[in-house]
Coordinates of C-alpha atoms in Angstrom, one line a residue:
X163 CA -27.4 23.5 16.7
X164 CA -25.2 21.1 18.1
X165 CA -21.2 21.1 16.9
X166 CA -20.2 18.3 14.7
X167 CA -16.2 17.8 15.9
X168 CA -14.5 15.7 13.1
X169 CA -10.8 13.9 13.2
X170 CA -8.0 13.3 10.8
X171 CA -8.6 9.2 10.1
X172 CA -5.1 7.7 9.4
X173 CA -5.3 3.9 8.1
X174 CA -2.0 3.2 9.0
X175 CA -2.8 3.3 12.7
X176 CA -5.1 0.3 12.5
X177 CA -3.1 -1.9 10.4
X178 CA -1.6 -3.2 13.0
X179 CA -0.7 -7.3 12.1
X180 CA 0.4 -9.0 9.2
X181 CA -3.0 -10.3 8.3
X182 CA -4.6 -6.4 8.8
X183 CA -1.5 -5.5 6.4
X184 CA -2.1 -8.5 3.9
X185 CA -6.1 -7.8 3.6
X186 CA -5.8 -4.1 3.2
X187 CA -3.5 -4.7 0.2
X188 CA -5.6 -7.1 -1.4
X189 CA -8.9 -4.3 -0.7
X190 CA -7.0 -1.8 -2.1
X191 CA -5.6 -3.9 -5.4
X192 CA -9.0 -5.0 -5.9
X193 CA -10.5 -1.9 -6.1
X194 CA -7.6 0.0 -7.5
X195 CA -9.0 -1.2 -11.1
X196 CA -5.4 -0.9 -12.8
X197 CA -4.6 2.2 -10.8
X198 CA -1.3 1.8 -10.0
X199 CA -1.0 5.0 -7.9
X200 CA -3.4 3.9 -5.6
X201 CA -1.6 0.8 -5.3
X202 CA 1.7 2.8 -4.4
X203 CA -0.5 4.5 -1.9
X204 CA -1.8 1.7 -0.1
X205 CA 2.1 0.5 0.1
X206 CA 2.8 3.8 1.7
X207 CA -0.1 3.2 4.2
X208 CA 1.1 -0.3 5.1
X209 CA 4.9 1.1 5.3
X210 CA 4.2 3.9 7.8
X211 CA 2.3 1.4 10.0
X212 CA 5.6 -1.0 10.1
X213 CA 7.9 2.3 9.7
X214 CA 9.1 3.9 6.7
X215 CA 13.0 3.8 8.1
X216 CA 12.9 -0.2 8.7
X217 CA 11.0 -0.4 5.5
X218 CA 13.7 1.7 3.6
X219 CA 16.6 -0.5 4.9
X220 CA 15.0 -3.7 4.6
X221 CA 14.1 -3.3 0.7
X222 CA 17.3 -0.9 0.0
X223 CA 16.0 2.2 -0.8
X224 CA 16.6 5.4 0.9
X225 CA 13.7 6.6 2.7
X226 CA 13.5 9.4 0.5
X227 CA 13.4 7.8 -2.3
X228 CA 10.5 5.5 -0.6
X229 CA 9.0 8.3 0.5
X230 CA 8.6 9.5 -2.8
X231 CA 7.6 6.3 -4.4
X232 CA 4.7 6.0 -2.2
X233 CA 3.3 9.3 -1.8
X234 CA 0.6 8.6 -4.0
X235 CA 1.9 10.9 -6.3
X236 CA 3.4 9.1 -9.0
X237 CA 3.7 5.6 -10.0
X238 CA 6.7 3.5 -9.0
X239 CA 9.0 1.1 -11.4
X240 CA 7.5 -2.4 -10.2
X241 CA 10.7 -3.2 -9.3
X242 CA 10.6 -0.9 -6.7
X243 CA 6.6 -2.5 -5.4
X244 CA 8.3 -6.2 -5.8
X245 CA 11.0 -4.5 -3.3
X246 CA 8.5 -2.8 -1.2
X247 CA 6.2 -5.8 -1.0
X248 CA 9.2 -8.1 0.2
X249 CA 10.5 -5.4 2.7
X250 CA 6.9 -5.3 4.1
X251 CA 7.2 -9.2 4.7
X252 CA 3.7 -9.7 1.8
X253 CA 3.9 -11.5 -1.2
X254 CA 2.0 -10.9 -4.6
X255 CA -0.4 -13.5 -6.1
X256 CA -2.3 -13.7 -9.2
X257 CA -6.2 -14.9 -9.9
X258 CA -8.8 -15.0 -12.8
X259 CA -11.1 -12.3 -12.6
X260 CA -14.2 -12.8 -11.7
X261 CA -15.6 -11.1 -14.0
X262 CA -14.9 -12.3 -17.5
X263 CA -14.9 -10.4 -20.7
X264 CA -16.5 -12.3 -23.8
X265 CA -16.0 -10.9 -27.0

């Protein structure tokens, strides 16, 4: 029987441009479904590939505390994503679901 060898597969390695950064974020808000946790989490990914101490200074939060925030763990104030998302040099946008509820 022939030996499967497996590796850790970290997604902050391949974000590597803007654009990478940008549709990675949008993947992971589209299929988030509300999940703000997961959102945080995909910040975190997009924050280690840019680095977590230029991202700290450039949305003025220590890097523990951004650490924390986007550990995946908990969910952040938004305040602290709108800072996140502006540090990371992204922008948030808004569009009608494609699916629509009628009642």
């Amino acid at each position: 029987m022939m030996k499967t060898t497996t590796s850790l597969y970290d997604v902050a390695e391949h974000l590597r441009t803007p654009e990478d950064m940008a549709a990675y974020l949008e993947a992971c808000i589209e299929e988030a479904d509300g999940d703000a946790v997961f959102i945080a989490k995909a910040l975190g990914d997009i924050a280690r590939a840019q680095g977590m101490t230029q991202v700290a200074r450039d949305s003025g939060l220590s890097r523990e505390s951004l650490y924390r925030a986007l550990s995946g763990e908990r969910s952040p104030s938004f305040d602290t994503i709108l800072k996140v998302v502006t540090a990371l040099g992204l922008k948030l946008s808004a569009g009608v679901r494609s699916e629509v509820e009628v009642t």
